[in-house]
PDB file of C-alpha atoms in Angstrom:
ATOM      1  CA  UNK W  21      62.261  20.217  -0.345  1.00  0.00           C
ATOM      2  CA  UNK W  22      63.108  17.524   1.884  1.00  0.00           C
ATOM      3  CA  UNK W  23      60.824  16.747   5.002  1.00  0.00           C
ATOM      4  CA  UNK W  24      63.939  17.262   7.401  1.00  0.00           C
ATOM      5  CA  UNK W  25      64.466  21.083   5.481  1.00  0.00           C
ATOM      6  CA  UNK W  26      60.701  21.597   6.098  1.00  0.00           C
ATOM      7  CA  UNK W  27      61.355  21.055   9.846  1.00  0.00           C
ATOM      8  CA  UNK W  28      63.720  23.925   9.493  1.00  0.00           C
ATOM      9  CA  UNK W  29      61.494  26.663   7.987  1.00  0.00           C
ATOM     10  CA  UNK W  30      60.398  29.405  10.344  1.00  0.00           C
ATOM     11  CA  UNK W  31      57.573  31.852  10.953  1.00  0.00           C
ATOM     12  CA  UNK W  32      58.369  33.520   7.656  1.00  0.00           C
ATOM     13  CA  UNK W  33      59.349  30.202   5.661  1.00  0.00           C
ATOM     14  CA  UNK W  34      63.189  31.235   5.400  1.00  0.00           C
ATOM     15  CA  UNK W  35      66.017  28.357   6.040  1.00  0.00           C
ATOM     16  CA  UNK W  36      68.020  28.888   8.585  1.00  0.00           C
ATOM     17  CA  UNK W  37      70.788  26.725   6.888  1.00  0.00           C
ATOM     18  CA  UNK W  38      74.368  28.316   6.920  1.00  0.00           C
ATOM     19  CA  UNK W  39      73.667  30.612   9.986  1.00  0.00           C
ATOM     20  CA  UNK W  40      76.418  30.258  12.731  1.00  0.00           C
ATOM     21  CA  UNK W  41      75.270  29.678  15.755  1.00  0.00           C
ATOM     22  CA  UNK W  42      76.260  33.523  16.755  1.00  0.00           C
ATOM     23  CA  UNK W  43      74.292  35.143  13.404  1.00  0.00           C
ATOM     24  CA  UNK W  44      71.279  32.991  15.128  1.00  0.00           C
ATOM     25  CA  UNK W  45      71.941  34.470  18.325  1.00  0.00           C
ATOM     26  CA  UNK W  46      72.028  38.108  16.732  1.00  0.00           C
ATOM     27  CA  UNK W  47      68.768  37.628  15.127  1.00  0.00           C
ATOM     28  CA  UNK W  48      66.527  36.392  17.951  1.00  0.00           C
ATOM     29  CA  UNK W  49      68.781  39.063  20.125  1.00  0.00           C
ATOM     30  CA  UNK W  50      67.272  41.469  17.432  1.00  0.00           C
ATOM     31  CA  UNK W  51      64.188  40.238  17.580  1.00  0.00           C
ATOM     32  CA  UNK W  52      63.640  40.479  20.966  1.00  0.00           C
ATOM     33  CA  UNK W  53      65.096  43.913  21.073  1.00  0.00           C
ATOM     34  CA  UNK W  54      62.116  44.862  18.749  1.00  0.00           C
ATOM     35  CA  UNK W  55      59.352  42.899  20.483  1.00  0.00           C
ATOM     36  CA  UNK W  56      60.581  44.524  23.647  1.00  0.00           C
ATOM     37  CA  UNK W  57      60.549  48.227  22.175  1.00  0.00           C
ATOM     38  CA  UNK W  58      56.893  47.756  20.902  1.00  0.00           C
ATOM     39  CA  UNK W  59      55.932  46.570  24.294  1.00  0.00           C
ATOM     40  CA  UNK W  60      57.323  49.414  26.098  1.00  0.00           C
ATOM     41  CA  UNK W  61      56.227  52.207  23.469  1.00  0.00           C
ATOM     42  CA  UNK W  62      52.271  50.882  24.099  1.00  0.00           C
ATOM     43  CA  UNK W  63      53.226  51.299  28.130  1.00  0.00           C
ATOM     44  CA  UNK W  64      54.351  54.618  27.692  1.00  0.00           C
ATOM     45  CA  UNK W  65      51.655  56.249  25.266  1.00  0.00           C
ATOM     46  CA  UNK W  66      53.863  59.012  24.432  1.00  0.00           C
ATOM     47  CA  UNK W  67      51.454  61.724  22.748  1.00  0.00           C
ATOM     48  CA  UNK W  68      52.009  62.097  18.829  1.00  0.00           C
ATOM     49  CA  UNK W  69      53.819  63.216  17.103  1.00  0.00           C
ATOM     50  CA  UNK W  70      56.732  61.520  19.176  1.00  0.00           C
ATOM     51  CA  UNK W  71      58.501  64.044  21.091  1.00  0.00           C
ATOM     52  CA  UNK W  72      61.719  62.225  22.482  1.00  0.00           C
ATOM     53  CA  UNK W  73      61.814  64.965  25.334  1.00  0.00           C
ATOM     54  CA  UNK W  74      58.528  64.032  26.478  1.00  0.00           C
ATOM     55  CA  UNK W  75      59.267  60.135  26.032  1.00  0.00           C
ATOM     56  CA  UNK W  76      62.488  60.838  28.007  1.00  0.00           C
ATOM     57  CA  UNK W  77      60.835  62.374  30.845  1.00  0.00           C
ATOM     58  CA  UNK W  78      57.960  59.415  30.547  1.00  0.00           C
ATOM     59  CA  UNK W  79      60.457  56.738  30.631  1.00  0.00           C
ATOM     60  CA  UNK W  80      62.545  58.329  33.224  1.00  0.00           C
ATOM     61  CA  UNK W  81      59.194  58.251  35.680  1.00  0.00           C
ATOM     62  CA  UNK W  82      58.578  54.605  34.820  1.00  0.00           C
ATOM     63  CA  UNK W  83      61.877  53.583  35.586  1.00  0.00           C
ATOM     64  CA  UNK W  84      62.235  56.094  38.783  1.00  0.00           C
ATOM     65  CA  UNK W  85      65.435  57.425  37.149  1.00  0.00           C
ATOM     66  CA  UNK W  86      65.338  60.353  35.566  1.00  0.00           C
ATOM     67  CA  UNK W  87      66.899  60.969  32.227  1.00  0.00           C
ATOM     68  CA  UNK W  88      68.224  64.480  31.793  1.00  0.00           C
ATOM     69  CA  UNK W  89      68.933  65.943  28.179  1.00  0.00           C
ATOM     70  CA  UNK W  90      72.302  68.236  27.743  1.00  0.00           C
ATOM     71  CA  UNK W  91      72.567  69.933  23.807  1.00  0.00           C
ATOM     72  CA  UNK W  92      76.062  70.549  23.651  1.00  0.00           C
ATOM     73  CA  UNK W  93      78.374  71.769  20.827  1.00  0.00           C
ATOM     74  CA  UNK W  94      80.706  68.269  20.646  1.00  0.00           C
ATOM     75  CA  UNK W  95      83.405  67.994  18.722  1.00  0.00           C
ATOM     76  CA  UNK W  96      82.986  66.970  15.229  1.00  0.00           C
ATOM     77  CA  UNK W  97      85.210  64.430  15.042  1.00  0.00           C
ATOM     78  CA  UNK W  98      83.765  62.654  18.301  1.00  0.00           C
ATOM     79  CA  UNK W  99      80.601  60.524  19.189  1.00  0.00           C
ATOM     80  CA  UNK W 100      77.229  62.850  18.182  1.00  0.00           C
ATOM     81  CA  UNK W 101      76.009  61.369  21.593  1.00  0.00           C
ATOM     82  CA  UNK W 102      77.014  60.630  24.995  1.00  0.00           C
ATOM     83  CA  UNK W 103      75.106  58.474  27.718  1.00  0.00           C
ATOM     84  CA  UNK W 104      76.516  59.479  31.306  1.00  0.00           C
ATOM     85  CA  UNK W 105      74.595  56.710  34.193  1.00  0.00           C
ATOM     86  CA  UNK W 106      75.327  58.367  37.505  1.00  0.00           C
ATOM     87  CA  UNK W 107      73.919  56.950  40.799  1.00  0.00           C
ATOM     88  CA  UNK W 108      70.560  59.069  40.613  1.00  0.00           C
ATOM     89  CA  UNK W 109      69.666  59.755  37.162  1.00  0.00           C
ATOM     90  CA  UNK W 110      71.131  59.464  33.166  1.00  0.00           C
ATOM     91  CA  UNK W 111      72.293  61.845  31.565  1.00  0.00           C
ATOM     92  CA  UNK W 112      72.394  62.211  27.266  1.00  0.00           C
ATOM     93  CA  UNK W 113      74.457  64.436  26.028  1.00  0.00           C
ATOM     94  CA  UNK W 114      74.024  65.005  22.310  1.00  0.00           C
ATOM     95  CA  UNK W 115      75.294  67.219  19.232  1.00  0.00           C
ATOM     96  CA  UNK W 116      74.007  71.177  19.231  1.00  0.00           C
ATOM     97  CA  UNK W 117      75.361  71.367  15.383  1.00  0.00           C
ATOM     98  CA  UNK W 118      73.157  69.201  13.902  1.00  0.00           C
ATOM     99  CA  UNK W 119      69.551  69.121  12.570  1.00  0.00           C
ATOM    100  CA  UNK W 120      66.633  68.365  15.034  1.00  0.00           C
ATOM    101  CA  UNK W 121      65.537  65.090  13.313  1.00  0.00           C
ATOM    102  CA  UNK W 122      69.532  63.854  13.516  1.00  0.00           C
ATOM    103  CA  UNK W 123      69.205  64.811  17.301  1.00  0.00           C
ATOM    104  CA  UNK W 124      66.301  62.791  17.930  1.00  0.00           C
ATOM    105  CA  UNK W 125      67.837  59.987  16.211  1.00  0.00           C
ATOM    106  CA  UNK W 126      70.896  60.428  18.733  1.00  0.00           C
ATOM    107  CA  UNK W 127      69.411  60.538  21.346  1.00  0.00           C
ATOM    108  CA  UNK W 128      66.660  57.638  20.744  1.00  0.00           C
ATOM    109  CA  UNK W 129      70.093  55.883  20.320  1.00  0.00           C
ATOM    110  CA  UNK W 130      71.080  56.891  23.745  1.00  0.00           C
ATOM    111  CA  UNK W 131      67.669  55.766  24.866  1.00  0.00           C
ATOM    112  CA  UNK W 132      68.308  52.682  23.352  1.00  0.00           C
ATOM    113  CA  UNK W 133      71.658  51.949  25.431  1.00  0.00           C
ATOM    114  CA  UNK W 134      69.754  52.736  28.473  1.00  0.00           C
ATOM    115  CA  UNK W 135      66.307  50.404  27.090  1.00  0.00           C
ATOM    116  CA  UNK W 136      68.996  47.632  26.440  1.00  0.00           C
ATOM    117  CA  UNK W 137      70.713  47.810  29.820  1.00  0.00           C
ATOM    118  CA  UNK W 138      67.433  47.676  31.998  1.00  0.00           C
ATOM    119  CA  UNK W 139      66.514  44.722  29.804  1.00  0.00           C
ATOM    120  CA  UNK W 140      69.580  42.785  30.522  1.00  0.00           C
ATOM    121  CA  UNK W 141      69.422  43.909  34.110  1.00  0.00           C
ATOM    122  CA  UNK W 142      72.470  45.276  34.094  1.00  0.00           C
ATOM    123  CA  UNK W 143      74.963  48.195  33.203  1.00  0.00           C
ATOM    124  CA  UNK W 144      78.680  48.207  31.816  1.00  0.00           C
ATOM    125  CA  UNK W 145      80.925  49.085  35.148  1.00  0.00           C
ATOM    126  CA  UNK W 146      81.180  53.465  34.914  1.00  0.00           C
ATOM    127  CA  UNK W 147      84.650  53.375  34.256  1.00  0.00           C
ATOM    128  CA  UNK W 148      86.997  56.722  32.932  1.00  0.00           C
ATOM    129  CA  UNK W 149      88.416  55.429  30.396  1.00  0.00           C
ATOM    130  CA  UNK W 150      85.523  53.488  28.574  1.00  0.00           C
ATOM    131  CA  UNK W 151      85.201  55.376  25.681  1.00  0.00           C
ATOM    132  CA  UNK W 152      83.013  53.213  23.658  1.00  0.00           C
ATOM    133  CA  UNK W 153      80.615  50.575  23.809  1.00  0.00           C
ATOM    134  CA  UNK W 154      80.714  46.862  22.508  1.00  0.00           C
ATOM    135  CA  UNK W 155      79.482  46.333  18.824  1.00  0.00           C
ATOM    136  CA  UNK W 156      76.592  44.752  20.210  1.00  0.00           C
ATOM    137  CA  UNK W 157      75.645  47.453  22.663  1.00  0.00           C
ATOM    138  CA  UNK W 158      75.939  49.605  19.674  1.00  0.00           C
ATOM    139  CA  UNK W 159      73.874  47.001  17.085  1.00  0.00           C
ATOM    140  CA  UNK W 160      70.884  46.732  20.647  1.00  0.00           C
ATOM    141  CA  UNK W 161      71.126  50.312  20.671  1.00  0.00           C
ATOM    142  CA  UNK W 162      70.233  51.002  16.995  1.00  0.00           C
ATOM    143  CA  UNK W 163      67.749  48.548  16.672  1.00  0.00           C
ATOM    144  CA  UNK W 164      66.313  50.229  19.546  1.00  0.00           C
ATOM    145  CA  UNK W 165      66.295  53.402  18.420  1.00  0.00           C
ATOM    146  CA  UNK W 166      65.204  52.183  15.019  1.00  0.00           C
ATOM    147  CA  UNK W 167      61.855  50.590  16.465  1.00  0.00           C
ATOM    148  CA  UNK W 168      60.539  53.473  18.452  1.00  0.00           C
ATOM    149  CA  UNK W 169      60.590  55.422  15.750  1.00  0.00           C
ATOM    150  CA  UNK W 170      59.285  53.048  13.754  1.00  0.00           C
ATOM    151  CA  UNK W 171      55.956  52.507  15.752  1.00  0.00           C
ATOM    152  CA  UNK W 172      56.283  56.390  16.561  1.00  0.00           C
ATOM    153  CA  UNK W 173      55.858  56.956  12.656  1.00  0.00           C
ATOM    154  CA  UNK W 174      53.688  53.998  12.214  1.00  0.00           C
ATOM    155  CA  UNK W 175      50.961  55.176  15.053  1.00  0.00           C
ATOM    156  CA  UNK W 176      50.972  58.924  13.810  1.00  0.00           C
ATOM    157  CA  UNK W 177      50.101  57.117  10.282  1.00  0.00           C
ATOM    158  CA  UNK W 178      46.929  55.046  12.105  1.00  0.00           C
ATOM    159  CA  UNK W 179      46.072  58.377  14.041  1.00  0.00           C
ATOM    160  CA  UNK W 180      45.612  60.769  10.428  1.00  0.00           C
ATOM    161  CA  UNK W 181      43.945  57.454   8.493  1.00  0.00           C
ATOM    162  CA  UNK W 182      41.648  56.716  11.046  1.00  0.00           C
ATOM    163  CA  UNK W 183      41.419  59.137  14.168  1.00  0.00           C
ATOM    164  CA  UNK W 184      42.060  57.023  16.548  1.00  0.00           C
ATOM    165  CA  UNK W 185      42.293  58.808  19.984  1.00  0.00           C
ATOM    166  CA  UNK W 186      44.512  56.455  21.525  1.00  0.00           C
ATOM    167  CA  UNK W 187      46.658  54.508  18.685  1.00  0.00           C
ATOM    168  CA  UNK W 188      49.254  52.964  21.430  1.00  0.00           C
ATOM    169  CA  UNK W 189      46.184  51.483  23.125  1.00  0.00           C
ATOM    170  CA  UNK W 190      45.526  47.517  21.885  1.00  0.00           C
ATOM    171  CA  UNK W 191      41.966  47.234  20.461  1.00  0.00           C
ATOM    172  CA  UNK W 192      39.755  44.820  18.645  1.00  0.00           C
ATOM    173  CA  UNK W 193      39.869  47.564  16.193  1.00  0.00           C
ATOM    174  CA  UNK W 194      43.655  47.852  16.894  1.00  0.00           C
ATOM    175  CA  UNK W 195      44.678  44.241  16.175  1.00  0.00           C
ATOM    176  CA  UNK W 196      41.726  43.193  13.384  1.00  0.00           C
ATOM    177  CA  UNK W 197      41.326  46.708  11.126  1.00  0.00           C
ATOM    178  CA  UNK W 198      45.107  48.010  11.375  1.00  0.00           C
ATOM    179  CA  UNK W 199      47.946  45.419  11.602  1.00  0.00           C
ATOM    180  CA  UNK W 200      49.544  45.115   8.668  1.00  0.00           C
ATOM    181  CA  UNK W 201      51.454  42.323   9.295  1.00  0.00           C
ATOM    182  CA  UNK W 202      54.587  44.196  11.162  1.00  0.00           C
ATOM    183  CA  UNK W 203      53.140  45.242  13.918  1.00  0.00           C
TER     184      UNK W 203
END
């Protein structure tokens, strides 16, 4: 390897060579996503197992907006989830006819639209005929989504191994004892 492709290695001693300037974009878009999520989940200390009613209601206090969850029997060949932003409060709709771990996912997705928009510091305009968000509000959303459960799962782990009363909490403990690298 050359000196100039040593100057190119990141953090995790990949090359970045090839990547368009947008696939670059994605990934530290991504990466921030997830950095964010993990920062929010340890200022929330949802209790464990993660309920997402509970972190809905949490979130909704932090923000001063609540967030209101609707089961309703959509149509199976629409979305499995709906995010409605009125002026007061947002409202997810999501899929009756489905299993409860497939509704948590939607609406963590849901969550994550809402996560993503507060981040950015702004909303899409509420318009009637939107029908569908950009691929990248739908990429943000799932990586989202994907994280808090992530350090949801990962937590509840640390909390059976090693009773820890407070696993969102950062500790000496926390950061020496438990990280495994992803965290």
């Amino acid at each position: 390897m050359s000196q100039g492709d040593s100057a190119m290695l990141g953090k995790r001693g990949f090359l970045g060579l090839g990547w368009s300037p947008s696939a670059r974009a994605d990934r530290l878009r991504d990466a921030e996503l997830r950095t964010h999520s993990r920062h929010l989940m340890r200022r929330l200390t949802p209790q464990l197992p993660l309920s997402v009613t509970a972190l809905c209601a949490e979130l909704g206090e932090m923000r001063d907006r609540p967030i209101r969850l609707m089961e309703w029997d959509l149509s199976a060949d629409g979305p499995f989830g709906v995010l409605i932003s009125r002026d007061h409060e947002d409202v997810i709709v999501y899929q009756a006819k489905t299993t409860k771990a497939h509704q948590a996912h939607i609406i963590l997705h849901e969550v994550g639209h809402i996560i993503a928009f507060d981040l950015a510091g702004e909303r899409p305009p509420a318009t009637v005929d939107r029908t569908c968000y950009s691929d990248r509000d739908e990429r943000d959303a799932e990586i989202i989504a994907s994280t808090i459960m992530s350090q949801a799962i990962s937590m509840s782990r640390r909390v059976r191994s090693h009773g820890l009363d407070e696993p969102w909490r950062p500790s000496v403990f926390n950061s020496l004892v438990l990280t495994d690298g992803a965290v």
